Tab-separated table of C-alpha atoms and ligand atoms in Angstrom:
chain	number	residue	atom	x	y	z
A	22	MET	CA	-27.093	81.046	63.560
A	23	GLU	CA	-29.110	82.656	61.619
A	24	SER	CA	-30.224	80.551	58.189
A	25	ARG	CA	-28.376	79.525	54.964
A	26	GLU	CA	-28.837	80.403	51.730
A	27	ASN	CA	-29.448	77.504	48.925
A	28	PHE	CA	-29.123	77.365	44.788
A	29	GLY	CA	-32.319	78.751	43.708
A	30	SER	CA	-32.260	76.106	40.896
A	31	LYS	CA	-30.761	72.703	39.821
A	32	ILE	CA	-29.836	74.624	36.993
A	33	GLY	CA	-27.885	76.570	39.067
A	34	ALA	CA	-26.017	74.328	41.172
A	35	ILE	CA	-25.319	72.872	37.748
A	36	LEU	CA	-23.354	75.659	36.273
A	37	ALA	CA	-22.229	76.710	39.863
A	38	ALA	CA	-20.227	73.893	40.148
A	39	ALA	CA	-19.191	73.108	36.548
A	40	GLY	CA	-18.029	76.745	36.891
A	41	SER	CA	-15.840	75.620	39.873
A	42	ALA	CA	-14.162	73.021	37.140
A	43	VAL	CA	-14.188	74.381	33.837
A	44	GLY	CA	-11.231	76.651	34.517
A	45	LEU	CA	-7.322	77.093	33.369
A	46	GLY	CA	-6.364	73.347	33.745
A	47	ASN	CA	-8.693	72.888	30.700
A	48	VAL	CA	-7.828	74.844	28.088
A	49	TRP	CA	-3.457	74.725	29.177
A	50	ARG	CA	-3.100	71.682	30.265
A	51	PHE	CA	-5.657	69.193	28.995
A	52	PRO	CA	-5.188	70.017	25.374
A	53	ILE	CA	-1.333	69.939	25.718
A	54	GLU	CA	-1.485	65.946	27.849
A	55	THR	CA	-3.541	64.953	25.524
A	56	GLY	CA	-1.671	65.178	22.001
A	57	GLN	CA	1.537	64.566	24.035
A	58	ASN	CA	0.042	61.556	25.589
A	59	GLY	CA	-1.703	59.347	22.753
A	60	GLY	CA	-4.881	60.995	21.795
A	61	ALA	CA	-7.711	60.102	21.627
A	62	ALA	CA	-6.230	57.097	23.729
A	63	PHE	CA	-5.556	59.518	26.064
A	64	ILE	CA	-8.869	60.775	26.014
A	65	ILE	CA	-10.419	57.052	26.900
A	66	ILE	CA	-7.766	56.827	30.197
A	67	TYR	CA	-8.875	60.755	31.384
A	68	MET	CA	-12.800	59.784	30.755
A	69	LEU	CA	-12.368	56.443	32.860
A	70	CYS	CA	-10.323	57.754	35.412
A	71	ILE	CA	-13.174	60.404	35.662
A	72	LEU	CA	-15.260	57.468	35.753
A	73	VAL	CA	-14.130	55.534	38.767
A	74	LEU	CA	-12.325	58.019	40.425
A	75	GLY	CA	-13.657	61.492	39.937
A	76	LEU	CA	-17.272	60.407	39.732
A	77	PRO	CA	-16.808	58.764	43.433
A	78	ILE	CA	-14.965	61.035	44.941
A	79	MET	CA	-17.317	63.979	43.506
A	80	ILE	CA	-20.420	62.146	44.917
A	81	SER	CA	-19.639	61.880	48.070
A	82	GLU	CA	-18.132	65.301	48.468
A	83	PHE	CA	-21.167	66.351	46.928
A	84	LEU	CA	-22.832	64.327	49.671
A	85	ILE	CA	-20.891	65.477	52.953
A	86	GLY	CA	-22.267	69.256	51.874
A	87	ARG	CA	-25.621	68.603	51.424
A	88	HIS	CA	-26.116	66.671	54.087
A	89	THR	CA	-24.683	68.595	56.968
A	90	HIS	CA	-25.265	72.218	55.697
A	91	SER	CA	-21.993	73.201	56.594
A	92	ASN	CA	-18.949	74.429	55.432
A	93	THR	CA	-16.423	72.160	54.776
A	94	ALA	CA	-14.673	71.828	57.801
A	95	GLY	CA	-17.475	72.256	59.762
A	96	ALA	CA	-19.310	69.392	57.146
A	97	TYR	CA	-16.768	66.759	58.311
A	98	ARG	CA	-16.097	68.127	62.263
A	99	ILE	CA	-20.005	67.539	62.270
A	100	LEU	CA	-19.714	63.473	60.792
A	101	ALA	CA	-16.337	62.973	62.368
A	102	ASN	CA	-18.371	63.089	65.708
A	103	GLY	CA	-15.442	64.662	67.471
A	104	GLY	CA	-12.580	62.293	66.060
A	105	LYS	CA	-9.615	63.070	63.873
A	106	TRP	CA	-11.319	63.209	61.066
A	107	LYS	CA	-12.786	66.644	61.093
A	108	TRP	CA	-9.366	67.480	59.818
A	109	ILE	CA	-9.914	66.579	56.538
A	110	GLY	CA	-12.338	69.231	56.354
A	111	ARG	CA	-9.757	71.839	57.432
A	112	LEU	CA	-7.298	70.612	55.023
A	113	GLY	CA	-9.787	71.360	51.872
A	114	VAL	CA	-10.338	74.959	53.309
A	115	PHE	CA	-6.148	75.314	54.063
A	116	THR	CA	-5.872	73.882	49.959
A	117	GLY	CA	-8.891	75.790	48.145
A	118	TRP	CA	-8.100	78.801	50.015
A	119	PHE	CA	-4.147	78.184	49.199
A	120	ILE	CA	-4.411	77.315	45.668
A	121	LEU	CA	-6.486	80.748	44.638
A	122	CYS	CA	-3.465	83.144	46.519
A	123	TYR	CA	-1.502	81.652	43.092
A	124	TYR	CA	-4.534	80.917	40.572
A	125	GLY	CA	-5.438	84.708	40.825
A	126	VAL	CA	-2.200	85.676	39.736
A	127	VAL	CA	-2.879	83.390	36.515
A	128	GLY	CA	-6.445	85.167	36.534
A	129	GLY	CA	-4.391	88.673	36.456
A	130	TRP	CA	-3.074	87.522	33.805
A	131	THR	CA	-6.149	86.680	31.420
A	132	MET	CA	-6.833	89.691	32.070
A	133	HIS	CA	-3.844	91.461	30.944
A	134	TYR	CA	-4.074	89.364	27.848
A	135	THR	CA	-7.634	90.289	26.382
A	136	TYR	CA	-6.736	93.941	26.950
A	137	LEU	CA	-3.537	93.409	24.840
A	138	SER	CA	-5.649	91.500	22.404
A	139	ALA	CA	-8.400	93.739	22.649
A	140	THR	CA	-6.483	96.810	20.813
A	141	ASN	CA	-4.354	94.578	19.006
A	142	ALA	CA	-0.988	95.073	20.866
A	143	PHE	CA	-0.196	91.884	18.724
A	144	SER	CA	-0.087	92.503	15.622
A	145	GLU	CA	3.032	92.522	14.108
A	146	VAL	CA	5.405	91.250	16.761
A	147	PRO	CA	8.098	89.113	15.305
A	148	ALA	CA	7.181	85.806	16.640
A	149	GLN	CA	10.642	86.057	18.811
A	150	GLU	CA	9.110	88.678	20.603
A	151	PHE	CA	6.204	86.453	22.529
A	152	GLY	CA	8.773	85.657	25.015
A	153	ASN	CA	9.658	88.932	26.110
A	154	ILE	CA	6.456	91.074	26.146
A	155	PHE	CA	4.957	88.145	28.976
A	156	GLU	CA	8.430	87.899	31.070
A	157	SER	CA	8.913	91.780	30.689
A	158	PHE	CA	4.796	91.821	32.027
A	159	ALA	CA	5.142	89.594	34.691
A	160	GLY	CA	8.265	90.764	35.878
A	161	ASN	CA	6.941	94.082	36.193
A	162	PRO	CA	6.168	95.136	40.021
A	163	TRP	CA	2.448	96.617	39.714
A	164	MET	CA	1.140	95.965	36.450
A	165	PRO	CA	0.427	92.441	37.344
A	166	THR	CA	-0.358	93.738	40.776
A	167	LEU	CA	-2.794	95.453	39.397
A	168	TRP	CA	-4.468	92.908	37.569
A	169	LEU	CA	-4.546	91.024	40.666
A	170	ILE	CA	-6.309	93.382	43.032
A	171	ILE	CA	-9.248	94.156	40.150
A	172	PHE	CA	-9.260	89.732	39.376
A	173	PHE	CA	-9.797	89.526	43.485
A	174	GLY	CA	-12.073	92.856	43.674
A	175	ALA	CA	-14.587	91.057	40.809
A	176	THR	CA	-14.187	87.541	42.749
A	177	HIS	CA	-14.834	89.599	45.877
A	178	ILE	CA	-18.055	91.354	44.431
A	179	VAL	CA	-19.782	88.244	43.231
A	180	ILE	CA	-19.145	86.346	47.264
A	181	THR	CA	-19.977	89.312	48.764
A	182	ARG	CA	-23.793	89.452	46.850
A	183	GLY	CA	-24.167	85.775	48.501
A	184	VAL	CA	-25.304	82.558	47.050
A	185	GLN	CA	-28.439	83.272	44.838
A	186	SER	CA	-27.498	86.536	43.794
A	187	GLY	CA	-24.147	85.665	43.492
A	188	ILE	CA	-22.754	82.532	42.417
A	189	GLU	CA	-25.987	81.505	41.504
A	190	LYS	CA	-26.101	84.638	39.441
A	191	PHE	CA	-23.723	85.572	38.159
A	192	SER	CA	-22.642	81.089	36.897
A	193	LYS	CA	-25.889	81.261	34.932
A	194	ILE	CA	-24.433	84.679	33.080
A	195	MET	CA	-20.820	83.259	32.462
A	196	MET	CA	-21.489	79.603	32.330
A	197	PRO	CA	-23.587	79.869	28.652
A	198	THR	CA	-21.205	83.159	27.390
A	199	LEU	CA	-18.502	80.747	28.114
A	200	PHE	CA	-20.131	78.000	26.025
A	201	ILE	CA	-21.006	79.940	23.447
A	202	ILE	CA	-17.262	81.513	23.187
A	203	THR	CA	-16.300	78.308	22.784
A	204	ILE	CA	-18.073	77.396	20.119
A	205	MET	CA	-17.359	79.749	18.258
A	206	LEU	CA	-13.702	79.968	19.146
A	207	THR	CA	-13.633	75.579	17.917
A	208	VAL	CA	-15.999	76.738	15.220
A	209	CYS	CA	-13.753	79.376	13.705
A	210	SER	CA	-10.242	77.214	14.403
A	211	LEU	CA	-11.699	74.428	12.294
A	212	MET	CA	-11.802	76.335	9.537
A	213	LEU	CA	-8.228	76.956	9.101
A	214	PRO	CA	-6.228	75.043	6.411
A	215	GLY	CA	-4.833	72.821	8.389
A	216	ALA	CA	-7.306	71.750	10.582
A	217	THR	CA	-7.444	68.277	10.218
A	218	GLN	CA	-3.903	67.505	10.795
A	219	GLY	CA	-4.980	69.217	14.385
A	220	ILE	CA	-7.870	66.821	14.800
A	221	GLU	CA	-5.264	64.540	13.947
A	222	PHE	CA	-3.097	65.041	16.715
A	223	LEU	CA	-6.160	65.180	18.786
A	224	LEU	CA	-7.883	61.959	18.468
A	225	ARG	CA	-5.877	59.889	16.695
A	226	PRO	CA	-5.188	56.848	19.607
A	227	ASP	CA	-1.776	56.063	20.026
A	228	TRP	CA	-1.216	53.597	22.072
A	229	SER	CA	2.006	52.945	21.986
A	230	LYS	CA	2.529	56.331	23.775
A	231	VAL	CA	0.670	55.331	26.524
A	232	THR	CA	2.677	54.231	29.578
A	233	SER	CA	2.439	53.517	33.766
A	234	SER	CA	3.033	57.361	33.864
A	235	THR	CA	0.813	58.372	31.024
A	236	ILE	CA	-2.492	56.597	33.675
A	237	LEU	CA	-0.761	59.021	36.742
A	238	GLN	CA	-0.797	62.421	34.468
A	239	ALA	CA	-4.646	61.454	33.152
A	240	MET	CA	-5.790	60.675	37.039
A	241	GLY	CA	-4.252	64.262	38.342
A	242	GLN	CA	-5.529	66.409	35.551
A	243	ALA	CA	-9.179	64.463	36.302
A	244	PHE	CA	-8.749	65.359	39.836
A	245	PHE	CA	-7.912	68.814	39.610
A	246	SER	CA	-9.878	69.676	36.485
A	247	LEU	CA	-13.295	68.381	38.651
A	248	SER	CA	-12.081	70.521	41.620
A	249	LEU	CA	-11.738	68.033	44.029
A	250	GLY	CA	-10.122	67.923	47.371
A	251	MET	CA	-10.193	71.356	48.083
A	252	GLY	CA	-13.350	71.732	49.443
A	253	CYS	CA	-15.291	73.263	46.514
A	254	LEU	CA	-17.439	71.228	45.799
A	255	CYS	CA	-18.250	69.793	49.274
A	256	THR	CA	-19.017	73.512	50.020
A	257	TYR	CA	-21.513	74.326	46.890
A	258	ALA	CA	-23.240	71.526	47.624
A	259	SER	CA	-24.061	72.295	51.192
A	260	TYR	CA	-26.184	75.364	49.436
A	261	PHE	CA	-27.803	72.347	47.417
A	262	GLU	CA	-31.483	71.506	47.775
A	263	ARG	CA	-32.464	68.028	49.350
A	264	THR	CA	-34.161	67.390	45.691
A	265	THR	CA	-31.233	67.440	44.051
A	266	PRO	CA	-30.120	63.984	42.720
A	267	LEU	CA	-26.180	63.988	43.208
A	268	ALA	CA	-25.463	61.518	41.165
A	269	LYS	CA	-26.777	62.932	38.236
A	270	THR	CA	-25.570	66.654	39.444
A	271	ALA	CA	-22.149	64.798	39.399
A	272	ILE	CA	-22.855	63.164	35.915
A	273	ASN	CA	-23.555	66.556	33.925
A	274	VAL	CA	-20.819	68.264	35.724
A	275	SER	CA	-18.315	65.964	34.614
A	276	LEU	CA	-19.788	65.829	30.994
A	277	ILE	CA	-19.873	69.399	30.697
A	278	ASP	CA	-16.136	69.576	32.038
A	279	THR	CA	-14.681	67.232	29.720
A	280	LEU	CA	-16.259	68.657	27.007
A	281	ILE	CA	-15.084	72.397	27.263
A	282	ALA	CA	-11.431	70.400	27.273
A	283	ILE	CA	-11.615	68.341	24.530
A	284	MET	CA	-13.261	71.662	22.512
A	285	ALA	CA	-10.175	73.826	24.520
A	286	GLY	CA	-8.189	71.830	21.703
A	287	PHE	CA	-9.369	72.069	19.062
A	288	ILE	CA	-9.513	75.292	18.993
A	289	ILE	CA	-5.767	75.361	20.175
A	290	PHE	CA	-4.128	73.088	17.431
A	291	PRO	CA	-6.064	73.321	14.211
A	292	SER	CA	-4.405	77.087	14.436
A	293	VAL	CA	-0.772	75.390	15.843
A	294	PHE	CA	-0.828	73.061	12.867
A	295	ASN	CA	-1.865	75.854	10.404
A	296	ILE	CA	1.661	77.649	10.511
A	297	GLY	CA	3.421	75.187	10.488
A	298	MET	CA	4.716	75.001	13.788
A	299	ASP	CA	5.861	71.767	15.836
A	300	PRO	CA	2.911	71.018	18.335
A	301	ASN	CA	5.454	69.449	20.915
A	302	GLU	CA	7.218	72.588	21.203
A	303	VAL	CA	4.139	74.838	22.015
A	304	GLY	CA	4.986	74.222	25.655
A	305	ALA	CA	1.685	73.733	28.124
A	306	GLY	CA	0.829	75.840	30.500
A	307	ALA	CA	1.502	79.742	31.249
A	308	SER	CA	4.089	79.441	28.226
A	309	LEU	CA	2.003	77.764	26.237
A	310	THR	CA	-0.910	79.894	27.082
A	311	PHE	CA	0.701	83.465	27.171
A	312	ILE	CA	3.413	83.043	24.936
A	313	SER	CA	2.891	80.807	21.815
A	314	LEU	CA	-0.556	81.109	21.691
A	315	PRO	CA	-1.032	84.893	20.868
A	316	ASN	CA	1.928	84.280	18.032
A	317	VAL	CA	-0.053	81.664	16.772
A	318	PHE	CA	-3.236	83.385	16.656
A	319	GLN	CA	-2.006	86.154	14.742
A	320	GLN	CA	-0.194	84.571	12.201
A	321	SER	CA	-2.946	82.137	11.254
A	322	PHE	CA	-5.716	84.130	11.409
A	323	GLY	CA	-3.820	87.579	9.669
A	324	ASP	CA	-0.991	89.747	11.385
A	325	GLY	CA	-3.365	92.825	13.062
A	326	SER	CA	-6.589	91.456	11.183
A	327	ILE	CA	-9.620	92.168	12.974
A	328	LEU	CA	-10.373	88.451	12.999
A	329	ALA	CA	-6.917	87.807	15.132
A	330	VAL	CA	-8.183	90.949	17.299
A	331	ILE	CA	-11.473	89.283	17.976
A	332	PHE	CA	-10.152	85.874	18.301
A	333	SER	CA	-7.686	86.960	20.496
A	334	THR	CA	-9.562	88.490	22.218
A	335	MET	CA	-11.521	85.722	22.547
A	336	PHE	CA	-10.045	83.416	23.510
A	337	TYR	CA	-8.347	85.298	27.158
A	338	PHE	CA	-11.374	86.463	28.053
A	339	LEU	CA	-12.920	82.847	27.721
A	340	LEU	CA	-9.687	81.976	29.746
A	341	PHE	CA	-10.547	84.648	31.988
A	342	VAL	CA	-14.255	83.797	32.410
A	343	ALA	CA	-13.122	80.488	33.403
A	344	ALA	CA	-10.344	81.460	36.024
A	345	LEU	CA	-12.998	83.773	37.477
A	346	THR	CA	-15.848	81.321	38.245
A	347	SER	CA	-13.336	79.154	39.219
A	348	ALA	CA	-11.168	81.692	41.864
A	349	ILE	CA	-15.247	82.313	43.554
A	350	SER	CA	-15.641	78.796	43.864
A	351	LEU	CA	-12.402	78.518	46.211
A	352	HIS	CA	-13.339	82.159	48.040
A	353	GLU	CA	-17.078	80.676	49.336
A	354	VAL	CA	-14.944	77.364	50.494
A	355	ALA	CA	-13.015	80.082	52.855
A	356	THR	CA	-16.102	82.287	53.152
A	357	ALA	CA	-17.990	80.332	54.207
A	358	TYR	CA	-15.520	78.107	56.740
A	359	ILE	CA	-14.326	81.640	58.317
A	360	THR	CA	-18.543	82.801	59.108
A	361	GLU	CA	-19.544	79.649	59.893
A	362	GLU	CA	-17.097	78.956	62.027
A	363	PHE	CA	-16.411	81.922	63.268
A	364	ASN	CA	-19.979	83.431	63.400
A	365	MET	CA	-18.587	86.207	61.797
A	366	ASP	CA	-20.749	88.795	58.930
A	367	ARG	CA	-20.342	87.531	55.701
A	368	LYS	CA	-19.154	90.744	54.916
A	369	LYS	CA	-16.501	91.324	56.872
A	370	GLY	CA	-15.536	87.326	56.399
A	371	ALA	CA	-15.009	88.200	52.616
A	372	LEU	CA	-13.401	90.783	52.787
A	373	LEU	CA	-10.706	89.136	55.985
A	374	ILE	CA	-10.200	86.097	52.990
A	375	THR	CA	-9.794	88.707	50.300
A	376	LEU	CA	-7.435	90.580	51.855
A	377	SER	CA	-5.167	87.684	52.885
A	378	ILE	CA	-5.095	86.308	49.065
A	379	THR	CA	-4.193	89.319	47.974
A	380	THR	CA	-1.531	89.796	50.487
A	381	LEU	CA	-0.238	86.385	49.351
A	382	GLY	CA	-0.996	86.904	45.552
A	383	ILE	CA	0.851	89.332	45.508
A	384	LEU	CA	3.907	88.078	46.765
A	385	CYS	CA	2.953	85.064	44.297
A	386	SER	CA	3.583	87.395	41.433
A	387	LEU	CA	5.780	89.385	42.775
A	388	SER	CA	8.296	86.013	42.466
A	389	PHE	CA	8.412	86.614	38.929
A	390	GLY	CA	10.319	90.183	38.989
A	391	PRO	CA	11.917	91.847	42.384
A	392	LEU	CA	11.361	88.341	44.197
A	393	ALA	CA	12.285	85.824	42.116
A	394	ASP	CA	15.867	85.825	43.795
A	395	ILE	CA	13.857	83.758	47.352
A	396	LYS	CA	13.393	79.916	46.501
A	397	VAL	CA	12.650	77.185	48.308
A	398	LEU	CA	13.171	73.826	47.118
A	399	ASP	CA	13.947	75.326	44.284
A	400	ARG	CA	11.242	77.093	43.607
A	401	ASN	CA	10.334	80.663	43.079
A	402	ILE	CA	7.265	81.295	45.274
A	403	PHE	CA	4.659	81.098	42.614
A	404	SER	CA	6.239	77.526	41.923
A	405	MET	CA	6.152	76.423	45.403
A	406	PHE	CA	1.995	77.465	46.222
A	407	ASP	CA	1.398	76.246	42.925
A	408	ASP	CA	3.785	72.329	42.824
A	409	PHE	CA	2.878	72.336	46.926
A	410	SER	CA	-1.035	72.317	46.606
A	411	GLY	CA	-0.803	70.620	42.778
A	412	MET	CA	1.231	67.509	44.159
A	413	VAL	CA	1.278	67.142	48.015
A	414	LEU	CA	-2.334	68.708	49.266
A	415	LEU	CA	-4.416	67.654	46.425
A	416	PRO	CA	-3.859	64.138	46.229
A	417	LEU	CA	-3.534	63.615	50.140
A	418	SER	CA	-6.851	65.684	51.216
A	419	GLY	CA	-8.516	63.927	47.498
A	420	MET	CA	-6.653	60.486	49.434
A	421	LEU	CA	-8.583	60.982	52.768
A	422	ILE	CA	-12.187	61.928	51.590
A	423	SER	CA	-12.442	58.718	49.435
A	424	ILE	CA	-10.900	56.842	53.016
A	425	PHE	CA	-13.389	58.601	54.803
A	426	ALA	CA	-16.427	58.194	52.123
A	427	GLY	CA	-15.631	54.343	51.919
A	428	TRP	CA	-14.635	53.502	55.580
A	429	VAL	CA	-15.893	55.779	57.808
A	430	LEU	CA	-19.361	57.583	56.682
A	431	ASP	CA	-22.349	55.365	57.600
A	432	ARG	CA	-22.944	53.410	54.933
A	433	GLN	CA	-27.407	53.957	55.380
A	434	LEU	CA	-26.363	57.583	55.510
A	435	TYR	CA	-24.933	57.567	51.916
A	436	ARG	CA	-27.678	54.717	50.891
A	437	GLU	CA	-30.066	57.440	52.320
A	438	GLU	CA	-28.696	60.554	50.377
A	439	ILE	CA	-27.668	58.665	47.200
A	440	THR	CA	-30.996	57.936	46.866
A	441	ASN	CA	-32.579	61.277	47.859
A	442	SER	CA	-34.018	58.797	50.698
A	443	GLY	CA	-35.306	55.721	48.727
A	444	GLU	CA	-36.343	58.388	45.173
A	445	ILE	CA	-33.858	57.771	43.528
A	446	LYS	CA	-32.348	53.881	41.736
A	447	ALA	CA	-28.665	54.167	42.986
A	448	PRO	CA	-27.773	50.188	40.945
A	449	TYR	CA	-24.602	51.353	41.191
A	450	PHE	CA	-23.921	51.811	45.002
A	451	LYS	CA	-21.862	48.816	45.585
A	452	LEU	CA	-19.403	49.605	42.763
A	453	LEU	CA	-18.997	53.140	43.660
A	454	ILE	CA	-18.516	52.269	47.359
A	455	PHE	CA	-16.030	49.138	46.225
A	456	SER	CA	-13.970	52.304	44.502
A	457	LEU	CA	-13.886	54.534	47.113
A	458	ARG	CA	-12.557	52.100	49.891
A	459	TYR	CA	-9.994	50.595	47.703
A	460	VAL	CA	-9.430	52.091	44.241
A	461	ALA	CA	-9.931	55.137	44.576
A	462	PRO	CA	-7.071	55.567	47.906
A	463	ILE	CA	-4.730	53.622	45.886
A	464	ALA	CA	-4.883	55.154	42.577
A	465	ILE	CA	-4.461	58.083	44.151
A	466	GLY	CA	-2.300	56.746	46.954
A	467	LEU	CA	-0.100	56.432	43.219
A	468	VAL	CA	-0.491	59.553	41.775
A	469	PHE	CA	0.343	61.229	45.367
A	470	LEU	CA	3.892	58.627	45.712
A	471	ASP	CA	5.258	59.305	42.326
A	472	GLN	CA	4.831	63.380	42.323
A	473	MET	CA	6.382	63.439	45.943
A	474	GLY	CA	9.164	62.380	43.919
A	475	ALA	CA	9.081	65.355	41.614
A	476	PHE	CA	8.681	67.249	43.998
A	477	ASN	CA	12.309	66.300	45.351
A	478	PHE	CA	11.560	67.267	49.644
A	479	VAL	CA	15.086	65.358	49.964
A	480	LYS	CA	17.446	67.081	47.612
B	511	LIG	N1	-10.574	72.986	38.141
B	511	LIG	C1	-9.982	74.591	37.720
B	511	LIG	C2	-9.417	73.936	36.349
B	511	LIG	O1	-9.569	73.405	35.783
B	511	LIG	C3	-9.210	74.522	38.935
B	511	LIG	C4	-9.708	74.361	39.786
B	511	LIG	C5	-9.229	73.534	40.792
B	511	LIG	C6	-11.152	75.433	40.870
B	511	LIG	C7	-9.185	74.102	42.364
B	511	LIG	C8	-11.286	75.819	41.794
B	511	LIG	C9	-10.209	74.860	43.004
B	511	LIG	O2	-8.575	75.076	36.345
């Protein structure tokens, strides 16, 4: 096989992995979950989940990727020595590919909303109209499809340029851009009258709101937000240099991810309070992002004003960048798999993946319009992709990864890798293994069972 590329620098590796982690989840799920689940109390629980669950699994994915220098399916195949564990890698590749199909639809929406914001299309729109604007856009058979194709086209271009001149270079430009925009938006938002209420809503610890389902939610969010369980980090780590410190890189990625998520809250809630809106009614996910927020930004910064245009455009552009770098990482999982396992040229492999995700992505997109009546388990095609991956595939693969890393992977190999053959100290080694063996599988198992209930298979 031709020699594999590596990331050219440690910072490039961190930014690429952070690009995967920082995505839509940071902006449209984390802030709402925090607000509704006891503010700082939720943030503390979330960080604990990252510490006990997220970091050990992230480090293991890094380790498996870097040790084998192979795509995710290849990595587990090599380590499983012909055994059944090789299926974990394939499951990861499938999960990533599957997620990408619907993730791209939302990526396309963020582009359309950047465009609408920049052209001042939200000026003087009555508050109740924003729902219709979104629904008629998402339900239109053409526009979302066009944006989806552009979004996947952009992803495709970065991927075909390769690891160093594509993914790494792009992350080195886009991640600092994302960070700067986040800071600017946060500062603007915090200067609004009413900002203190927003800060309080996010940060006041209210332990009375914490229930067992809060903890499950925090675990699920930590997992999704860190891009665990779908081969992204394993694939990226296969491009790490031998000298890249695994634990330190994982800590950096988690910190960046958490910081951006918290800042997203500071962007959203001050303006929500500023216009006297009830934060519990802004919704979450798509309805928050594409229905509540365009209105909130217009009202907060002056309807149709230049400030509203700038703020809103930067916000949707931020979402677009976050979604794009995550989509790139998902695409790379599948591209690395298909090119390496089937000995295919990278350009050809990437094209096959792009064509497949675009086809399925269009089906997901059309499920808001012409295909709305096609339902599986009570869900349209888009929700089916979203829920099946989030509730079933991700926890399943996370649980299997932790069991594999804790019970199957050779302990000596683990120690060698984590210490970079004795170069770095790893006093946390025993704790890490303990979490992988017991804490993580049990915790993720609980999330899994909980979500299976929500999935209503036996309806
Ligand atoms: N971590 C990304 C987010 O927070 C989502 C994602 C999931 C990205 C899976 C890649 C893979 O939105």
